[in-house]
Coordinates of C-alpha atoms and ligand atoms in Angstrom, one line a residue:
M1 CA 20.9 -4.6 34.6
A2 CA 21.0 -4.6 30.9
D3 CA 17.4 -4.9 29.3
K4 CA 16.5 -8.1 27.4
I5 CA 15.4 -7.0 23.8
S6 CA 13.6 -9.3 21.2
V7 CA 13.6 -8.6 17.4
L8 CA 10.8 -7.5 15.8
I9 CA 12.0 -6.8 12.8
D10 CA 15.8 -8.5 11.5
E11 CA 18.3 -6.0 9.6
E12 CA 18.4 -7.7 6.9
T13 CA 14.4 -6.8 6.4
V14 CA 14.6 -3.5 7.5
Q15 CA 17.1 -3.2 4.4
K16 CA 14.9 -4.3 1.5
R17 CA 11.7 -2.5 2.6
I18 CA 14.1 0.7 3.2
E19 CA 15.2 -0.3 -0.7
E20 CA 12.1 -0.8 -1.8
V21 CA 11.0 2.5 -0.4
A22 CA 14.1 3.9 -2.2
E23 CA 13.0 3.3 -5.6
Q24 CA 9.4 4.2 -4.7
I25 CA 10.5 7.6 -4.4
N26 CA 13.3 7.8 -7.0
R27 CA 10.1 7.1 -9.2
D28 CA 7.7 9.4 -7.4
Y29 CA 10.9 12.3 -7.7
D30 CA 12.1 11.8 -11.3
G31 CA 13.7 15.1 -12.7
K32 CA 12.8 17.0 -9.2
N33 CA 15.4 17.7 -6.7
L34 CA 14.5 17.1 -3.3
V35 CA 15.3 18.5 0.0
I36 CA 14.9 16.0 3.1
V37 CA 14.0 17.5 6.2
C38 CA 16.0 14.5 8.7
I39 CA 13.7 15.2 12.5
L40 CA 16.6 15.1 14.4
K41 CA 17.5 12.7 17.0
G42 CA 15.8 9.5 15.6
G43 CA 15.4 9.8 12.1
A44 CA 19.5 10.3 11.3
F45 CA 19.8 6.4 11.3
F46 CA 17.0 6.0 8.7
M47 CA 17.7 9.1 6.3
T48 CA 21.5 7.2 6.4
E49 CA 20.1 4.3 5.4
L50 CA 17.3 5.5 2.4
S51 CA 19.5 8.2 1.3
K52 CA 22.3 6.3 0.3
R53 CA 19.8 4.5 -2.4
L54 CA 18.2 7.9 -3.7
T55 CA 19.6 8.3 -7.7
I56 CA 17.8 11.7 -8.2
P57 CA 19.6 15.3 -6.6
V58 CA 18.4 15.5 -3.2
T59 CA 20.4 17.6 -0.2
F60 CA 19.6 17.4 3.4
D61 CA 18.3 20.0 6.5
F62 CA 18.2 18.6 9.6
M63 CA 15.6 19.6 12.4
Q64 CA 15.2 19.1 16.3
V65 CA 11.7 19.5 17.9
S66 CA 9.9 18.4 20.8
S67 CA 6.2 17.7 21.4
Y68 CA 4.2 18.1 24.5
G69 CA 1.5 15.5 26.1
N70 CA -1.3 14.4 24.3
S71 CA -3.9 17.0 26.1
T72 CA -2.7 19.7 24.2
V73 CA -3.0 18.2 20.9
H74 CA -5.2 21.3 19.2
G75 CA -2.3 23.9 21.1
D76 CA 0.6 25.2 19.7
T77 CA 3.4 23.1 21.8
L78 CA 6.1 22.0 19.1
K79 CA 9.3 23.4 20.2
I80 CA 11.5 23.8 18.2
K81 CA 15.2 22.8 19.2
K82 CA 16.6 23.7 16.0
D83 CA 15.6 24.7 12.9
M84 CA 16.9 23.1 9.3
D85 CA 19.1 26.6 7.6
E86 CA 17.7 26.4 4.2
D87 CA 14.6 27.9 2.7
I88 CA 12.1 25.4 1.2
E89 CA 9.9 27.7 -0.6
N90 CA 9.4 26.5 -4.0
K91 CA 11.1 22.5 -3.0
H92 CA 10.0 19.2 -2.9
V93 CA 10.2 18.3 1.0
L94 CA 10.3 15.1 1.9
I95 CA 9.7 14.7 6.3
V96 CA 12.0 11.6 7.3
E97 CA 11.5 10.1 10.3
D98 CA 12.4 7.4 12.4
I99 CA 8.7 7.0 13.6
V100 CA 5.2 8.6 13.5
D101 CA 2.7 7.8 16.9
T102 CA -0.2 9.8 18.4
G103 CA 1.3 11.6 14.6
N104 CA 1.2 15.0 17.0
T105 CA 4.4 15.9 16.2
L106 CA 3.9 15.4 12.8
H107 CA 0.8 17.6 12.6
K108 CA 1.8 20.3 13.9
L109 CA 5.1 20.4 12.4
S110 CA 3.6 20.1 8.2
T111 CA 0.9 22.7 9.6
M112 CA 4.0 25.0 10.3
L113 CA 6.3 23.5 7.4
K114 CA 3.7 24.2 4.9
D115 CA 3.3 28.2 5.9
R116 CA 6.8 28.2 4.6
K117 CA 5.1 27.8 1.2
P118 CA 7.2 24.7 -0.3
A119 CA 6.1 22.9 -3.6
S120 CA 5.2 19.6 -2.7
L121 CA 5.7 18.4 1.5
S122 CA 5.2 14.6 2.0
V123 CA 6.8 12.2 5.2
C124 CA 8.1 9.2 5.2
T125 CA 8.8 6.9 8.4
L126 CA 10.7 4.0 9.2
L127 CA 7.7 2.7 11.5
D128 CA 4.1 3.7 11.6
K129 CA 1.7 3.0 14.9
P130 CA -1.2 3.8 13.1
E131 CA -3.5 2.2 16.2
R132 CA -2.3 5.0 18.3
R133 CA -3.1 8.3 16.1
E134 CA -4.6 11.2 17.3
A135 CA -3.8 13.9 14.7
E136 CA -4.9 13.5 10.3
I137 CA -1.6 13.3 9.0
N138 CA -0.8 11.7 5.5
V139 CA 1.9 9.5 5.9
R140 CA 3.1 9.0 2.2
Y141 CA 6.0 7.1 2.6
S142 CA 6.2 4.1 5.4
C143 CA 8.7 1.3 5.6
F144 CA 6.9 -0.8 7.9
A145 CA 3.5 -0.4 10.6
I146 CA 4.2 -2.3 14.6
P147 CA 1.5 -3.4 16.8
N148 CA 1.0 -0.6 19.6
E149 CA 4.5 -1.5 21.4
F150 CA 7.4 0.2 22.5
V151 CA 10.2 0.0 20.2
V152 CA 14.5 0.7 19.8
G153 CA 16.9 0.7 17.4
C154 CA 17.9 1.3 13.9
G155 CA 17.6 5.1 15.7
L156 CA 14.9 4.7 18.0
D157 CA 15.7 4.5 21.4
Y158 CA 14.8 3.8 25.2
A159 CA 16.4 7.1 27.5
E160 CA 18.2 7.8 24.5
K161 CA 19.8 4.5 24.1
Y162 CA 19.8 1.7 21.6
R163 CA 18.8 4.0 18.6
N164 CA 22.3 1.9 17.1
L165 CA 20.9 -1.2 17.0
P166 CA 21.0 -2.6 13.5
Y167 CA 17.1 -4.1 13.9
I168 CA 14.2 -3.2 15.1
G169 CA 13.3 -4.6 19.2
V170 CA 11.1 -5.0 21.6
I171 CA 12.6 -4.4 25.4
E172 CA 11.1 -7.4 27.3
S173 CA 9.7 -6.7 30.5
Ligands
IMP1 P1 4.0 11.4 17.9 O1 3.8 12.8 18.0 O2 3.4 10.8 18.9 O3 3.6 10.7 16.3 O4 5.4 10.9 18.9 C1 6.6 10.7 17.6 C2 7.4 10.6 18.2 O5 7.4 9.6 20.4 C3 9.0 9.9 17.9 O6 9.7 10.8 17.2 C4 9.6 9.4 19.1 O7 10.4 9.7 19.5 C5 8.8 9.2 19.7 N1 8.0 7.7 20.2 C6 6.4 7.1 19.6 N2 7.4 5.4 19.8 C7 8.2 5.4 20.6 C8 8.9 3.6 20.2 O8 8.2 2.7 20.5 N3 10.2 3.4 20.6 C9 10.6 4.7 21.3 N4 10.7 6.3 20.3 C10 8.9 6.0 20.3
MG2 MG1 12.4 11.4 18.2

């Protein structure tokens, strides 16, 4: 049976907010070149929408990672399924993610990328669940803070489904 999905944030609201955040990025990186590192798979949808509205010079790279359970917060448990192609030394890097939940994935990833000596490293996320935070991370750009609910759409999946929904939805149980 098909899942019933209710709308948490509608398409128009999502688009308007992405536009605002893009304008903020345009201002903050004025006069600089930016490397966007998109975190697959979920970040790809947000990256596409965001980058259409960027007017600064920008290039793109992609990573796919997976982070293991909560008990291993401090462990070396970030699995790199796909690394980026370009060298980021002395470059301004913006990590683009779909959602920051516990923050464990981005905490480990940021630590790893800082070792590659970028000129700057910041995080931009479509969604943030601040209540769930376990690892300390600095989220410079966040489109929406949401309550502790499992959401789908705009790149976010439930068992690989629903990434293509143009709004943020909650699966009704
Ligand atoms: P974190 O390490 O706990 O911050 O995990 C972040 C990852 O968990 C995200 O990149 C998503 O893949 C996944 N995730 C967390 N919350 C949700 C959700 O509500 N819907 C879909 N995926 C989620
Ligand atoms: Mg993800």
